Coordinates of C-alpha atoms and ligand atoms in Angstrom, one line a residue:
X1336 CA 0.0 0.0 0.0
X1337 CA 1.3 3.3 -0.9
X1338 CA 1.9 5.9 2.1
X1339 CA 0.0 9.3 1.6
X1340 CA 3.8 11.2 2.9
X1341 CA 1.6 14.5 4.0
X1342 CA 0.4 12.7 6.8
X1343 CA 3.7 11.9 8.4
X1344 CA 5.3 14.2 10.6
X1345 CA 9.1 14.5 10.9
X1346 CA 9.4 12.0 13.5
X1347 CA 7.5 9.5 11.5
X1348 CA 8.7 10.5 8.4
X1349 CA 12.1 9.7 9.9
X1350 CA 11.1 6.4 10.9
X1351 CA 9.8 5.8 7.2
X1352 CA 13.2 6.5 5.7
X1353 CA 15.0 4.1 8.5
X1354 CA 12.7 1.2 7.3
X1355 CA 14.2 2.0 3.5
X1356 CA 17.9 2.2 5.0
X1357 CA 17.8 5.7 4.6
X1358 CA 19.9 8.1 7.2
X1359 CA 17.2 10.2 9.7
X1360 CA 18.6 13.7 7.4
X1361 CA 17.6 12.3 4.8
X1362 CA 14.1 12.5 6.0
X1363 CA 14.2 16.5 6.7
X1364 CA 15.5 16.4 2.9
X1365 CA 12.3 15.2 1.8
X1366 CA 9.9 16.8 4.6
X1367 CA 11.3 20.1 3.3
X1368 CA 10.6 19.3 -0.5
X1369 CA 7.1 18.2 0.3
X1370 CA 6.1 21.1 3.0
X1371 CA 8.2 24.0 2.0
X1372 CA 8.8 23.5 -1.8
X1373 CA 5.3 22.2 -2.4
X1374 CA 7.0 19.0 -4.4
X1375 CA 4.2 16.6 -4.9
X1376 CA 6.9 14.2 -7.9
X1377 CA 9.6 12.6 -6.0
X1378 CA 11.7 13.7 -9.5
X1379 CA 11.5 17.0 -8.3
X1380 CA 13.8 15.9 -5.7
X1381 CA 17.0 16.6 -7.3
X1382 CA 19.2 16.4 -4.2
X1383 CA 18.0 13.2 -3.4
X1384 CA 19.9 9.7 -4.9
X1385 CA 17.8 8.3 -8.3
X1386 CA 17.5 5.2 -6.3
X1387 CA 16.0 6.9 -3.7
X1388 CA 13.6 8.6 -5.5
X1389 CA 12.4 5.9 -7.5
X1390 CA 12.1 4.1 -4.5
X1391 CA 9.8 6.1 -2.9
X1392 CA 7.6 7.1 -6.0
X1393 CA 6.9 2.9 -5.2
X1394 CA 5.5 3.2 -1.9
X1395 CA 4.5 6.2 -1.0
X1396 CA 2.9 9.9 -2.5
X1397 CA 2.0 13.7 -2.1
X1398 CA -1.3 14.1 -3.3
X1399 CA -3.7 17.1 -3.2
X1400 CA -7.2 16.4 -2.2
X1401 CA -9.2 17.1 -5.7
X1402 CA -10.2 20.4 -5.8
X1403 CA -14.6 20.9 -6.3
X1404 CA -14.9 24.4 -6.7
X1405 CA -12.9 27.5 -5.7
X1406 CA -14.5 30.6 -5.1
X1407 CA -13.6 33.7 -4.5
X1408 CA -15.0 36.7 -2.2
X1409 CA -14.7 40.3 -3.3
X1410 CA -13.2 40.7 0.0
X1411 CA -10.4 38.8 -1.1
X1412 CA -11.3 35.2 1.1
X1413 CA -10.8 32.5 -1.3
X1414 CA -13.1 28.8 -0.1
X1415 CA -12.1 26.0 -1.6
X1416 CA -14.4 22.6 -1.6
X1417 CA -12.3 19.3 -1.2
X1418 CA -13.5 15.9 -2.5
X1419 CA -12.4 13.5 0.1
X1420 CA -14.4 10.8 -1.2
X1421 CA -17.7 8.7 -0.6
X1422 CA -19.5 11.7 -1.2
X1423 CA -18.2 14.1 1.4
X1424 CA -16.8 17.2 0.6
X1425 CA -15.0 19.5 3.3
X1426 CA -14.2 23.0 3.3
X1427 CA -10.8 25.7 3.6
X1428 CA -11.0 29.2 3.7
X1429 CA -8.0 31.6 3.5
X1430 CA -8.6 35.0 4.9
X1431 CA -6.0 37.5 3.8
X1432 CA -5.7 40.5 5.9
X1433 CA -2.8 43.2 5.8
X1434 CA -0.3 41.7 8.5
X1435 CA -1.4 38.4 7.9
X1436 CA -3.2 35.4 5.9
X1437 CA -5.4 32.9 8.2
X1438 CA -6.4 29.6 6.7
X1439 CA -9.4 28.2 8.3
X1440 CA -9.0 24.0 8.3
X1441 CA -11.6 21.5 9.1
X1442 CA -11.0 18.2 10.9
X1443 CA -13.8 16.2 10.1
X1444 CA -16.1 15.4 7.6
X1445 CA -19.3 16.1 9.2
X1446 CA -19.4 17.0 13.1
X1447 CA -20.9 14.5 15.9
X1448 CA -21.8 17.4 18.0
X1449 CA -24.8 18.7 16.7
X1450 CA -25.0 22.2 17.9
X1451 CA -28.0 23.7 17.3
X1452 CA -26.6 27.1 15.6
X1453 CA -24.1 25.5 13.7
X1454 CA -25.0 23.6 9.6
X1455 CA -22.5 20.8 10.4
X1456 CA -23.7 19.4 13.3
X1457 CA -27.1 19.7 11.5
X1458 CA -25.7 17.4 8.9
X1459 CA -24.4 15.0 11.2
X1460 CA -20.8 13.1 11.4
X1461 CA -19.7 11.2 8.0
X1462 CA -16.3 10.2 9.5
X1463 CA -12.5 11.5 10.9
X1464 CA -10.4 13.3 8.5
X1465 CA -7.1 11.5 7.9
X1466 CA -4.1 13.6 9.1
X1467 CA -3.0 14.0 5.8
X1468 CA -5.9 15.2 4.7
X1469 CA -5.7 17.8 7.5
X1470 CA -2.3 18.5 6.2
X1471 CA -3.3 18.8 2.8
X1472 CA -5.5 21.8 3.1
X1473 CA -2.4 23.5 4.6
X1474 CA -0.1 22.2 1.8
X1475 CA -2.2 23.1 -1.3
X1476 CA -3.6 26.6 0.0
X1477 CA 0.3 27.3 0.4
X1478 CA 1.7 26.3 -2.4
X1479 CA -1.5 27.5 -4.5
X1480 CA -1.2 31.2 -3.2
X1481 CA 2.3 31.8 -3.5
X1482 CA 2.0 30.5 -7.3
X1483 CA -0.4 32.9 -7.9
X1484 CA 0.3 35.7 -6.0
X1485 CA 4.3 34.7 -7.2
X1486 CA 6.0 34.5 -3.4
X1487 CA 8.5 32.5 -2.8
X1488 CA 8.0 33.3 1.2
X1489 CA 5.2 32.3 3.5
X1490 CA 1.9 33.3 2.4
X1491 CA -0.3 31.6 5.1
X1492 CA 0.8 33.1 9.1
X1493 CA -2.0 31.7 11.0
X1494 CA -4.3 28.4 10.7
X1495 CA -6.7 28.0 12.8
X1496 CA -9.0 24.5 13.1
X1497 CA -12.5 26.4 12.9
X1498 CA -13.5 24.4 9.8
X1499 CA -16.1 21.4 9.7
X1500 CA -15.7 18.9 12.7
X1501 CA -14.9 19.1 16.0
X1502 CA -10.7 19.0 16.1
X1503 CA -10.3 17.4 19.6
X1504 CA -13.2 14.5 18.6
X1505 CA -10.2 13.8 16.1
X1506 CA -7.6 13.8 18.6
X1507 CA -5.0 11.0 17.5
X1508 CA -4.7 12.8 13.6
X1509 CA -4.9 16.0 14.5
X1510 CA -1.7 15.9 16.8
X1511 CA 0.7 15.3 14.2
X1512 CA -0.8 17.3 11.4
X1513 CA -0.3 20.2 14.2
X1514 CA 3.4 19.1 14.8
X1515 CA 3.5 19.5 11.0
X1516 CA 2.4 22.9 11.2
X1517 CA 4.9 23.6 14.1
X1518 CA 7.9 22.3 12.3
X1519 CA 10.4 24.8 10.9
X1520 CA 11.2 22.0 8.3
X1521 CA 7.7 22.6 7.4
X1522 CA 5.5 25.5 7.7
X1523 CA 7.1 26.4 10.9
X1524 CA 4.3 28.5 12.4
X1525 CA 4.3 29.6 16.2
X1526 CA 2.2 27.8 18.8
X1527 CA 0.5 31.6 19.1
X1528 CA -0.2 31.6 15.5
X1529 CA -2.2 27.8 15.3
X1530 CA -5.8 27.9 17.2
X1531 CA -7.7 25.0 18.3
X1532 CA -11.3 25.7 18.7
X1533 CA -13.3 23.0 20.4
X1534 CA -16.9 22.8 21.7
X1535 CA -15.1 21.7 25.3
X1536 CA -14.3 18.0 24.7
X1537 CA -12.3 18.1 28.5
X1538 CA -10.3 15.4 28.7
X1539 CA -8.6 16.1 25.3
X1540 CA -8.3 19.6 26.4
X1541 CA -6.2 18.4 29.2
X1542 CA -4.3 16.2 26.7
X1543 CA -3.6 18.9 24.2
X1544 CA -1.9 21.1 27.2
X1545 CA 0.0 18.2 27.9
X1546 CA 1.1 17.1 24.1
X1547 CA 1.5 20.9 22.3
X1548 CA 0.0 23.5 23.8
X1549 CA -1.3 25.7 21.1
X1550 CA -3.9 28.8 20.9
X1551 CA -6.8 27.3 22.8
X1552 CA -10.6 28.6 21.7
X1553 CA -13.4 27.3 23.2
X1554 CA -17.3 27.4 21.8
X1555 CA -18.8 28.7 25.1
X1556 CA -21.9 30.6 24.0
X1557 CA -24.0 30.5 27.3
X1558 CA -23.6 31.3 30.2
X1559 CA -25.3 28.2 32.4
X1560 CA -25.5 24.7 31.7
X1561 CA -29.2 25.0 31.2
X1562 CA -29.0 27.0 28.5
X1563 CA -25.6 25.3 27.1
X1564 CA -27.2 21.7 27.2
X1565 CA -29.9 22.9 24.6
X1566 CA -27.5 24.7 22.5
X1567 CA -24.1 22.2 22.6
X1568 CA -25.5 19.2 23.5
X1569 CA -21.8 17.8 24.8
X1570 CA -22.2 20.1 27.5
X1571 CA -24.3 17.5 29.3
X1572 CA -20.9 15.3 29.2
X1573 CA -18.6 17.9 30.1
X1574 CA -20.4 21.0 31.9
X1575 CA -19.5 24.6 32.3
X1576 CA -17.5 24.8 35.5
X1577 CA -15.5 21.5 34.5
X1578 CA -14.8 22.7 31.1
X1579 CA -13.7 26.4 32.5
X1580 CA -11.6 24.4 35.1
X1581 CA -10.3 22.7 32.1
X1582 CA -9.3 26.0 30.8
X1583 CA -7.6 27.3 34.0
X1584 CA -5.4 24.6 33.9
X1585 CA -4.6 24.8 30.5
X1586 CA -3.1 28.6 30.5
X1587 CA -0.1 27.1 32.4
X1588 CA 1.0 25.4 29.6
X1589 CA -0.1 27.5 27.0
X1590 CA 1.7 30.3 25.4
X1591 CA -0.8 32.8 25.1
X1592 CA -2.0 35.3 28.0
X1593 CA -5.7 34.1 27.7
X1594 CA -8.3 31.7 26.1
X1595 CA -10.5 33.0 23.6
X1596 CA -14.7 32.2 24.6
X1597 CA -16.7 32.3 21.5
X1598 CA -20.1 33.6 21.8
X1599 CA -22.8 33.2 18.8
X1600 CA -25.5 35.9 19.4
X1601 CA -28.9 34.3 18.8
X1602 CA -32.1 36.6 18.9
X1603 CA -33.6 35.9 22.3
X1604 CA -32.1 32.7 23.2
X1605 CA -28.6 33.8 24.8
X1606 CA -28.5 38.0 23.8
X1607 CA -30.2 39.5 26.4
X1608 CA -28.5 41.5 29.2
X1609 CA -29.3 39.0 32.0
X1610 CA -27.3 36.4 29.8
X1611 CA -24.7 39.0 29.3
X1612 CA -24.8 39.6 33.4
X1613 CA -24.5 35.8 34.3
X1614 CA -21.6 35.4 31.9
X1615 CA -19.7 37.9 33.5
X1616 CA -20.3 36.6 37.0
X1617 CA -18.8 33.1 35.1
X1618 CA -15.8 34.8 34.3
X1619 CA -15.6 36.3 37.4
X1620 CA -15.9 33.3 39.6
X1621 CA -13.2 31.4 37.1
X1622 CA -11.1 34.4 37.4
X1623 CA -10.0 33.6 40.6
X1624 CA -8.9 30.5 39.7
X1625 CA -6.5 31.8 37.1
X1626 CA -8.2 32.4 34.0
X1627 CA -7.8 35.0 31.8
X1628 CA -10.5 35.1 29.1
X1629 CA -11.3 37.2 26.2
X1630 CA -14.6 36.5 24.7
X1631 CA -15.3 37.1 21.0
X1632 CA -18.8 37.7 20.2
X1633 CA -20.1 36.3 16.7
X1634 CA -22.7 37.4 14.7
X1635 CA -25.4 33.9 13.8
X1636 CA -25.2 32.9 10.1
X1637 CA -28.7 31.7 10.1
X1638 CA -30.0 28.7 8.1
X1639 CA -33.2 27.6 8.2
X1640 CA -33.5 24.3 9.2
X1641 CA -31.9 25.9 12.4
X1642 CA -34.9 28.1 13.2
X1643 CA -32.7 30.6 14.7
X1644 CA -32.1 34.1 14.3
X1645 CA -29.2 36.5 14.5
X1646 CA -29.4 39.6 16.8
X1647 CA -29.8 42.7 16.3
X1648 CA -26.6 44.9 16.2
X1649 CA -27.9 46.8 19.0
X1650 CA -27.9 43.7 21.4
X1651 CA -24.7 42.6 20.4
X1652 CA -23.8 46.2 20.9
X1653 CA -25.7 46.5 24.5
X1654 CA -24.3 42.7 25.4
X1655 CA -20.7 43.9 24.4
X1656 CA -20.7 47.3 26.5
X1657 CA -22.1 45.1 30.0
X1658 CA -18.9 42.7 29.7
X1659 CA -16.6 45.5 28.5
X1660 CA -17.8 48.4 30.9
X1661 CA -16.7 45.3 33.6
X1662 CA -13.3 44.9 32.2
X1663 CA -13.5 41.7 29.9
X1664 CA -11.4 42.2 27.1
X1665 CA -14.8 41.3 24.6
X1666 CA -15.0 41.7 20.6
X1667 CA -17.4 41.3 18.0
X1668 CA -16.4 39.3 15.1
X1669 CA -16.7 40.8 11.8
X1670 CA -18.1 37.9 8.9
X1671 CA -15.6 37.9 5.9
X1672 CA -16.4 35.9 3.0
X1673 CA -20.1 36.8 3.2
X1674 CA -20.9 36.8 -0.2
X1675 CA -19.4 33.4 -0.8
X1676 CA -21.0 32.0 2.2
X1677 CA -17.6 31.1 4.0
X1678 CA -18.2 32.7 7.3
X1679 CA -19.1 30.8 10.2
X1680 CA -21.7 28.5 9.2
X1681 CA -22.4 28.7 5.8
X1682 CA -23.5 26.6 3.4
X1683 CA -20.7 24.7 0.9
X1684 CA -22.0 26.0 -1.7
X1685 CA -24.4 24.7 -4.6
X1686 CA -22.8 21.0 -4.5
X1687 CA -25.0 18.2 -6.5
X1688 CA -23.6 14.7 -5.6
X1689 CA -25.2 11.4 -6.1
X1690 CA -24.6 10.3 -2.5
X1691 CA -26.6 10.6 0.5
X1692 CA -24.8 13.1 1.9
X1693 CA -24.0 15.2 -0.9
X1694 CA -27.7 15.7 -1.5
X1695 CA -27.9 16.5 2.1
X1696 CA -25.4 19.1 1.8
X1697 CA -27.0 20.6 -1.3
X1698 CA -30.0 20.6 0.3
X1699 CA -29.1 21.7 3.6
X1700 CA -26.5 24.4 4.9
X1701 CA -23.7 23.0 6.1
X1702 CA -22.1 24.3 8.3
X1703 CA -18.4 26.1 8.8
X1704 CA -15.9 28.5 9.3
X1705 CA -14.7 31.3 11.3
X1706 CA -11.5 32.4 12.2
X1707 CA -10.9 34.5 15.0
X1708 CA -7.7 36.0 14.0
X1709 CA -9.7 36.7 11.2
X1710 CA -11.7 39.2 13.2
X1711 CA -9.6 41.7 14.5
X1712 CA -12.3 42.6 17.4
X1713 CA -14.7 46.2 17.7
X1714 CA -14.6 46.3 20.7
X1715 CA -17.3 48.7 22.0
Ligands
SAH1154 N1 -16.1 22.3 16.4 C1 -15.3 23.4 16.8 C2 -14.6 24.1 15.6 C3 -15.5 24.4 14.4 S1 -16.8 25.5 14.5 C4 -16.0 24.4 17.7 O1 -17.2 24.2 17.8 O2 -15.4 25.2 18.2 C5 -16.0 27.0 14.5 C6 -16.8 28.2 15.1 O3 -17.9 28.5 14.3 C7 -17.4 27.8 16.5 O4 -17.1 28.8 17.4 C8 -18.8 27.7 16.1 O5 -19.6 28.0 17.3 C9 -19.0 28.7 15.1 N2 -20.3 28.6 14.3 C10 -20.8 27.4 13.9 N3 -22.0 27.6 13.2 C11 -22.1 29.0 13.2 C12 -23.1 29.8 12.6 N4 -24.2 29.3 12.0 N5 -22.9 31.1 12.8 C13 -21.9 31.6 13.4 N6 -20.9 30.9 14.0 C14 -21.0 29.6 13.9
SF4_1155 FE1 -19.4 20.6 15.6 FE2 -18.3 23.0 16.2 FE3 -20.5 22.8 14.6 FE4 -20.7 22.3 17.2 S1 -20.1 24.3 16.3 S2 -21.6 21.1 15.6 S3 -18.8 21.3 17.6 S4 -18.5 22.0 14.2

C-alpha cells in the first residue's frame, strides 16, 4: 500500500526512511521538499539519490485532495471545496488581511456534535479526516497562493482549526498534522499563531496542554448549563464549571496570555442582558482561579432548518458594553467571505452529488468556518 507522505510528521517520516535504510537527514530532505517547496513528484527531488527517489515514487505519495470548486470573495477570502471521497466534501477558507493570511482548516467530515446554531452538526458526522488530509489543506492553499500571488516566502501566518468537525473528537490525527504545522522543516508557524477551537471536549483539552500547547478557543456561547445543554448538547458530558476548570489549567502550559470564549448571538435565546450579566459573574468566579479570558462575540449565520435568528446589532452592541464596561477584554467578530457563504456556518455552496450526503449538503446548509484571528475585534 502506498503511504500518503503528508500525513507523516518528521518523526515518522524519519522512521519511514530508517525502514528503506535511509539516514534520519535524509528524511528532513524530503519533509522540506514536500512542505516548503510544495513538491508533490519525488523527481522533483534533485538532491535526493535516483534510487532513492524511484524508490519512494513505489511506496509512497504527495497528493492534493481534488479540488470541487474554488471561489472567491470580493473581499479577497478565497473557499475552496475538497472531494475527500464517498460523497463528502469539506471545506478551507483563506482570509488574507494586511499583517497576515489565516487559513481556516476543518478536521472532520461532518461533526458528531450537533450544535444547534451550527450547519455541520445539522448534517451529522460522515467520519475523521485523515491527518493527511488535514495537512493537505495546509499544503495546497500554500503552495496554490504563493504561485499565484508569485511568493517565494510564507503566504499563510495563521491556521486556525475552525472548519467542519470538532478537532479534539479527532484527537490521534490532528496531533501530528499540528506538529507538521509547528515544524520549521515545514511550515514552521508559532504555537501563538495555530488555534484550536473545540466545543469543550475536557479530557482532550487536558491532553492537548500536555502534548502541544497551542492557541486554545473554546465554543462557550451560554452562560449556564441549562441553556448550554440545549444549545451544545456535549455540555451535558462535560459541563461549564468543569470545562472552565479545564481552561484554568490549560493557560499554564499554554503560550498565550488568555483563552478565547466564542459567543454566537442568537435573537432571544442567549442575547439579552441578563445572559450577558450571568456570563460575567462566570468569568468572574473562574477568574479567581487563574483564567484569563477574552470573549469574541459572533454574529449567527442563520440557516433555516436551524430556526434561529441573528441579533440585532444593538444587542450585540448593548451585550458587548455590560462585559466591557466590567473589564472583559470582549469583541465582536466581523463575517468575511459573506458573499461566498464562507463565514461561520455557511453553506458549501451549490454542490450536486449522487450520494446521500451530498444531497444532504445541497440541500441543507452546512455548516463552517470562522477564524478568530480573522476578526480583529470592535470592541465597543
Ligand atoms: N467544532 C469546533 C470548531 C469548528 S466550529 C467548535 O465548535 O469550536 C468554528 C466556530 O464557528 C465555532 O465557534 C462555532 O460555534 C461557530 N459557528 C458554527 N456555526 C455557526 C453559525 N451558523 N454562525 C456563526 N458561527 C457559527
Ligand atoms: Fe461541531 Fe463545532 Fe458545529 Fe458544534 S459548532 S456542531 S462542535 S463544528
Amino acid at each position: 500500500m502506498s503511504t500518503p507522505l503528508l500525513g507523516l510528521d518528521l518523526n515518522a517520516l524519519s522512521r519511514f526512511c530508517e525502514g528503506l535504510g535511509e539516514k534520519r537527514f535524509r528524511a528532513t530532505q524530503l519533509f522540506r521538499w514536500i512542505h516548503q517547496r510544495g513538491a508533490s513528484e519525488f523527481s522533483q527531488m534533485s538532491d535526493l539519490a535516483m534510487s532513492l527517489r524511484d524508490k519512494l515514487a513505489g511506496m509512497a505519495h504527495i497528493s492534493a485532495l481534488p479540488v470541487v470548486s474554488i471561489q472567491r470573495s470580493a473581499d479577497g477570502t478565497i473557499k475552496w471545496l475538497f472531494d475527500v471521497g464517498d460523497g463528502n466534501l469539506i471545506e478551507t477558507v483563506y482570509i488574507p488581511e494586511t499583517d497576515r493570511g489565516t487559513l481556516c482548516v476543518s478536521s472532520q467530515a461532518g461533526c458528531a456534535v450537533g450544535c444547534r446554531f451550527c450547519s455541520t452538526g445539522h448534517q451529522g458526522f460522515s467520519r475523521n479526516l485523515e491527518t493527511s488530509e488535514i495537512v493537505a489543506q495546509l499544503w495546497y492553499a500554500e503552495h496554490a497562493l504563493r504561485r499565484e500571488l508569485g511568493r517565494s516566502d510564507r503566504v499563510i501566518t495563521n491556521v486556525v482549526m475552525m472548519g467542519m468537525g470538532e478537532p479534539l473528537q479527532n484527537y490521534d490525527r490532528l496531533l501530528p498534522a499540528l506538529k507538521i504545522m509547528l515544524d520549521d522543516h515545514a511550515y514552521g508557524l508559532s504555537r501563538r499563531r495555530v488555534t484550536v477551537s473545540t466545543s469543550g471536549v475536557v479530557p482532550m483539552i487536558e491532553r492537548l496542554s500536555q502534548d502541544l500547547p497551542v492557541a486554545l478557543a473554546v465554543s462557550l456561547h451560554a452562560p449556564s448549563d441549562a441553556l448550554r445543554d440545549q444549545l451544545v448538547p456535549l455540555n451535558r458530558k462535560y459541563p461549564i464549571d468543569e470545562l472552565l476548570s479545564a481552561c484554568a489549567a490549560y493557560q499554564r502550559f499554554a503560550p498565550r496570555d488568555f483563552i478565547t470564549f466564542e459567543y454566537c448571538m442568537l435573537e432571544g435565546v442567549n442575547d439579552t442582558p441578563a445572559h450577558a450579566r450571568e456570563l460575567l459573574e462566570l468569568m468572574r468566579r473562574h477568574a479567581g482561579s487563574g483564567l484569563s479570558a477574552k470573549l469574541n462575540l459572533i454574529p449567527f449565520n442563520p440557516f433555516e432548518a436551524s430556526g434561529l435568528k441573528r441579533s440585532s446589532q444593538a444587542q450585540v452592541q448593548a451585550f458587548a458594553k455590560i462585559l466591557l464596561d466590567a473589564g472583559i477584554v470582549t469583541t465582536v467578530r466581523k463575517t468575511r467571505g459573506d458573499d461566498i457563504d464562507a463565514a461561520c456556518g455557511q453553506l458549501a455552496g451549490d454542490v450536486k452529488d449522487r450520494t446521500d450526503v451530498g444531497q444532504r449538503m445541497a440541500s441543507q446548509r452546512l455548516g463552517m468556518i470562522g477564524g478568530i484571528p480573522v476578526v480583529q475585534g470592535e470592541a465597543s
